[in-house]
Tab-separated table of C-alpha atoms and ligand atoms in Angstrom:
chain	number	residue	atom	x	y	z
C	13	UNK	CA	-16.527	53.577	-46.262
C	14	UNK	CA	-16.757	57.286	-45.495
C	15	UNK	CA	-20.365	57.713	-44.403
C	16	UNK	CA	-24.044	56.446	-45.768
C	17	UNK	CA	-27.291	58.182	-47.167
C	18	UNK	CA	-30.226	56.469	-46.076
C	19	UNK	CA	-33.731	57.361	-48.163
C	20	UNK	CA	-36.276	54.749	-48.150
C	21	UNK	CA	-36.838	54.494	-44.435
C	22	UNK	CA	-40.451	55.903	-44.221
C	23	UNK	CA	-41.133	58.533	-41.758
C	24	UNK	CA	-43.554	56.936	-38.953
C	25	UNK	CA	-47.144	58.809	-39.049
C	26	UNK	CA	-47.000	58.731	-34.772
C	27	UNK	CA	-44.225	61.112	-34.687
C	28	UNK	CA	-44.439	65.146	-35.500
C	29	UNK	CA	-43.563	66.357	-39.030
C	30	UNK	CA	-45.449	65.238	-41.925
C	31	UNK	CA	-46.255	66.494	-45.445
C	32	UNK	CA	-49.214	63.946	-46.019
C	33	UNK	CA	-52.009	62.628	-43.768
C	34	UNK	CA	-50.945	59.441	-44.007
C	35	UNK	CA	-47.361	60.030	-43.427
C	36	UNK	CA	-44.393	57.123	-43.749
C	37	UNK	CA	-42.609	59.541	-45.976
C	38	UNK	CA	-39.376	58.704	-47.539
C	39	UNK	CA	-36.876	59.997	-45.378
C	40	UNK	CA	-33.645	61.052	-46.165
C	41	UNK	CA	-30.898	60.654	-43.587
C	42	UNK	CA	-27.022	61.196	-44.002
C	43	UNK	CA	-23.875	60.525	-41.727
C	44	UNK	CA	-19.965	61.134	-42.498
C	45	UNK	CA	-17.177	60.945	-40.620
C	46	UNK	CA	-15.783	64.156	-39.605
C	47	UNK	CA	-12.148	63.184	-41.303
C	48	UNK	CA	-14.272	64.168	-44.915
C	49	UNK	CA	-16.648	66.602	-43.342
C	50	UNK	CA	-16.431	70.190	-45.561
C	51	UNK	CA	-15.752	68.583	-49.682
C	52	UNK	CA	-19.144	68.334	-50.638
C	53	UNK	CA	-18.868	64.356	-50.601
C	54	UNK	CA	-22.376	64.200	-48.431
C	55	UNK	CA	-23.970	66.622	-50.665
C	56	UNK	CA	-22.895	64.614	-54.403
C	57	UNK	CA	-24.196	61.543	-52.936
C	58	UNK	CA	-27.884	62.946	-51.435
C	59	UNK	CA	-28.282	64.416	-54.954
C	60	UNK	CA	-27.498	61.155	-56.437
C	61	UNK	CA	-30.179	59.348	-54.407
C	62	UNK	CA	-32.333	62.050	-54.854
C	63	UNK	CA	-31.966	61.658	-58.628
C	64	UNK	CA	-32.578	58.047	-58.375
C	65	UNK	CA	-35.826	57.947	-56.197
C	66	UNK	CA	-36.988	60.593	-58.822
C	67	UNK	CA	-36.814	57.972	-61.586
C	68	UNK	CA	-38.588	55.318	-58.943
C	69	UNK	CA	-41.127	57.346	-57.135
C	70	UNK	CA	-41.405	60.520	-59.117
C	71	UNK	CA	-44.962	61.325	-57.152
C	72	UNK	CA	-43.702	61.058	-53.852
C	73	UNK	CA	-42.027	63.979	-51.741
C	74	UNK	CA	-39.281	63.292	-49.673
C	75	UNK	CA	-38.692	64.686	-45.954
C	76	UNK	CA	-35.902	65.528	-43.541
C	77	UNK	CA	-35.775	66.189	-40.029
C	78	UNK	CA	-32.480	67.857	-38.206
C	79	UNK	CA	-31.529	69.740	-35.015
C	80	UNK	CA	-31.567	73.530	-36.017
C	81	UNK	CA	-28.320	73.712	-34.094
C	82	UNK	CA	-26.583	71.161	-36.795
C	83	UNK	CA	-25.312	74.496	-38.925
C	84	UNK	CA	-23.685	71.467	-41.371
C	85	UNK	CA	-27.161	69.388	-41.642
C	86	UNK	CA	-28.965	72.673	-41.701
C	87	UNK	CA	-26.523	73.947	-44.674
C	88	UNK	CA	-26.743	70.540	-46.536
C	89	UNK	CA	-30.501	70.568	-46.764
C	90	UNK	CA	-31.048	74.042	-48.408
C	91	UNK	CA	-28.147	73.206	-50.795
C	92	UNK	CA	-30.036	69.975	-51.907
C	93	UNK	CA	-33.235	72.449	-51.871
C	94	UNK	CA	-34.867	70.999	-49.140
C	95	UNK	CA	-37.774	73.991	-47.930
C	96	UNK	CA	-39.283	74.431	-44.704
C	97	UNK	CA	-42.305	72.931	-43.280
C	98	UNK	CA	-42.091	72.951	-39.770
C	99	UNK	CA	-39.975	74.173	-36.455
C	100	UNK	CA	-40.908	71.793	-33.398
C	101	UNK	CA	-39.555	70.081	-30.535
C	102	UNK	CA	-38.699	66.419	-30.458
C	103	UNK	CA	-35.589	64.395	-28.381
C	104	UNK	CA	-35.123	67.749	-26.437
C	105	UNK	CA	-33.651	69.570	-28.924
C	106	UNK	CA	-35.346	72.148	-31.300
C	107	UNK	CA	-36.094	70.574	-34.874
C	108	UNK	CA	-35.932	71.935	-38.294
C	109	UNK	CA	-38.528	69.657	-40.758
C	110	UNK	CA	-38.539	70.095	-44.375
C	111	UNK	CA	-39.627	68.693	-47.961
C	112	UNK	CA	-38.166	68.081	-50.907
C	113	UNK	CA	-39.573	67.110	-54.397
C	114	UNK	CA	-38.761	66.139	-57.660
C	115	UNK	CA	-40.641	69.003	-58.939
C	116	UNK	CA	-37.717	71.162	-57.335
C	117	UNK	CA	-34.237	70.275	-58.448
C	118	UNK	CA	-31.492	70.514	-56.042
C	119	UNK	CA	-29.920	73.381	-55.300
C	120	UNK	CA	-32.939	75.366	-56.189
C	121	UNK	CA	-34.941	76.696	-53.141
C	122	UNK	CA	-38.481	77.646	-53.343
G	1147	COA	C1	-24.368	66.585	-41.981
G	1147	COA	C2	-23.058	66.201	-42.678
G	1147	COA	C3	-23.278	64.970	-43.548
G	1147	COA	C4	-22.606	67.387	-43.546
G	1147	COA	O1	-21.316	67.121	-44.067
G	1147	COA	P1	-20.591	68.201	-44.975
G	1147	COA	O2	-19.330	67.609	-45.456
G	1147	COA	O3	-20.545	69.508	-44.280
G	1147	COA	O4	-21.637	68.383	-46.176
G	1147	COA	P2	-21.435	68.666	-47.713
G	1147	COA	O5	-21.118	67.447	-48.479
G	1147	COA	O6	-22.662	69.424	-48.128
G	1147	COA	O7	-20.186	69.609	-47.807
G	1147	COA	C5	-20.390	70.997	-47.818
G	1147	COA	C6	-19.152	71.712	-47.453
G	1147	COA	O8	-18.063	71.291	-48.284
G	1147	COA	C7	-17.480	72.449	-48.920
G	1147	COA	N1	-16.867	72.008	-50.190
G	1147	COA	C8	-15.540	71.946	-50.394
G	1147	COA	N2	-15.305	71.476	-51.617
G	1147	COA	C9	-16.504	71.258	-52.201
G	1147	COA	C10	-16.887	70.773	-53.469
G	1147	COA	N3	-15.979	70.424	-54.403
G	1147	COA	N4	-18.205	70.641	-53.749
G	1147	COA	C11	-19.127	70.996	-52.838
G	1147	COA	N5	-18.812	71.455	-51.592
G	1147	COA	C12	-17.496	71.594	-51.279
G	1147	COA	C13	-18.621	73.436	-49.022
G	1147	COA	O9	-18.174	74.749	-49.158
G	1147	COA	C14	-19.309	73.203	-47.675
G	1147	COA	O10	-18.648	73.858	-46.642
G	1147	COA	P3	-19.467	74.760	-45.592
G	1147	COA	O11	-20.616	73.944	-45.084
G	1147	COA	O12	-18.470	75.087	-44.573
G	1147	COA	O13	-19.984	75.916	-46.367
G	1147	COA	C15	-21.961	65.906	-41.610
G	1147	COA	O14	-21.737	67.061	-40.855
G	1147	COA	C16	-22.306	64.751	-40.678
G	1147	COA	O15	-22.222	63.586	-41.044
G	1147	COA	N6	-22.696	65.072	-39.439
G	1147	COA	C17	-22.978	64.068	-38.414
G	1147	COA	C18	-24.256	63.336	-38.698
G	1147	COA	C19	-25.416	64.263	-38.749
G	1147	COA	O16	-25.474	65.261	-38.035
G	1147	COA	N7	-26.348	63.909	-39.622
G	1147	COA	C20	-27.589	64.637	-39.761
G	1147	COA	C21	-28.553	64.170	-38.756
G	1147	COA	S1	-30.151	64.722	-39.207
């Protein structure tokens, strides 16, 4: 095992960032060890979820939520075509928050 993509751990409405009133969006996540950090491994598997949930949920949007100083998170999320919603602070730390949907294929900003 070289790392994991998480998606269907909904985002919990109490906390900031949210692209619905309701919130408990589906959440995308990702860690890799450093060792494979830098071949795109992290980025072919998020686009493989996110081509799966498209054929589950095809309705829903999905979120993600990273430090602005994580320059590798950061980069990973526009290349998947995440957008931004939302710069706040949370942990600390300043946060970038943004959405993704099916309606915008990855690797294809708005
Ligand atoms: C965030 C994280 C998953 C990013 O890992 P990553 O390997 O940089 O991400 P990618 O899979 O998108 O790889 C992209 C890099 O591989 C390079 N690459 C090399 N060969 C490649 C190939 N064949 N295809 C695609 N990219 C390739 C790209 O140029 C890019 O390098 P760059 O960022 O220096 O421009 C990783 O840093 C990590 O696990 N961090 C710790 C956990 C964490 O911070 N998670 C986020 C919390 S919100």
């Amino acid at each position: 095992m070289i790392g994991f993509v998480q998606l269907l751990d909904r985002r919990d409405a109490g906390r900031p960032g949210h692209v619905r009133p309701e919130g408990e969006e589906a959440e995308l996540g990702y860690m890799f060890l450093p060792q494979v950090w830098g071949h795109g491994y992290a980025a072919e598997a998020c686009a493989a979820a996110l081509d799966w949930f498209t054929g589950v949920l095809p309705d829903e949007p999905v979120v993600l939520c990273t430090q602005t100083a994580n320059g590798r998170a950061m980069r990973l999320a526009a290349r998947l075509g995440f957008t931004e919603v939302a710069l706040f602070e949370e942990y600390g730390a300043d946060q970038w928050f943004g959405v993704w949907s099916s309606a915008m294929p990855a690797g294809h900003s708005a």
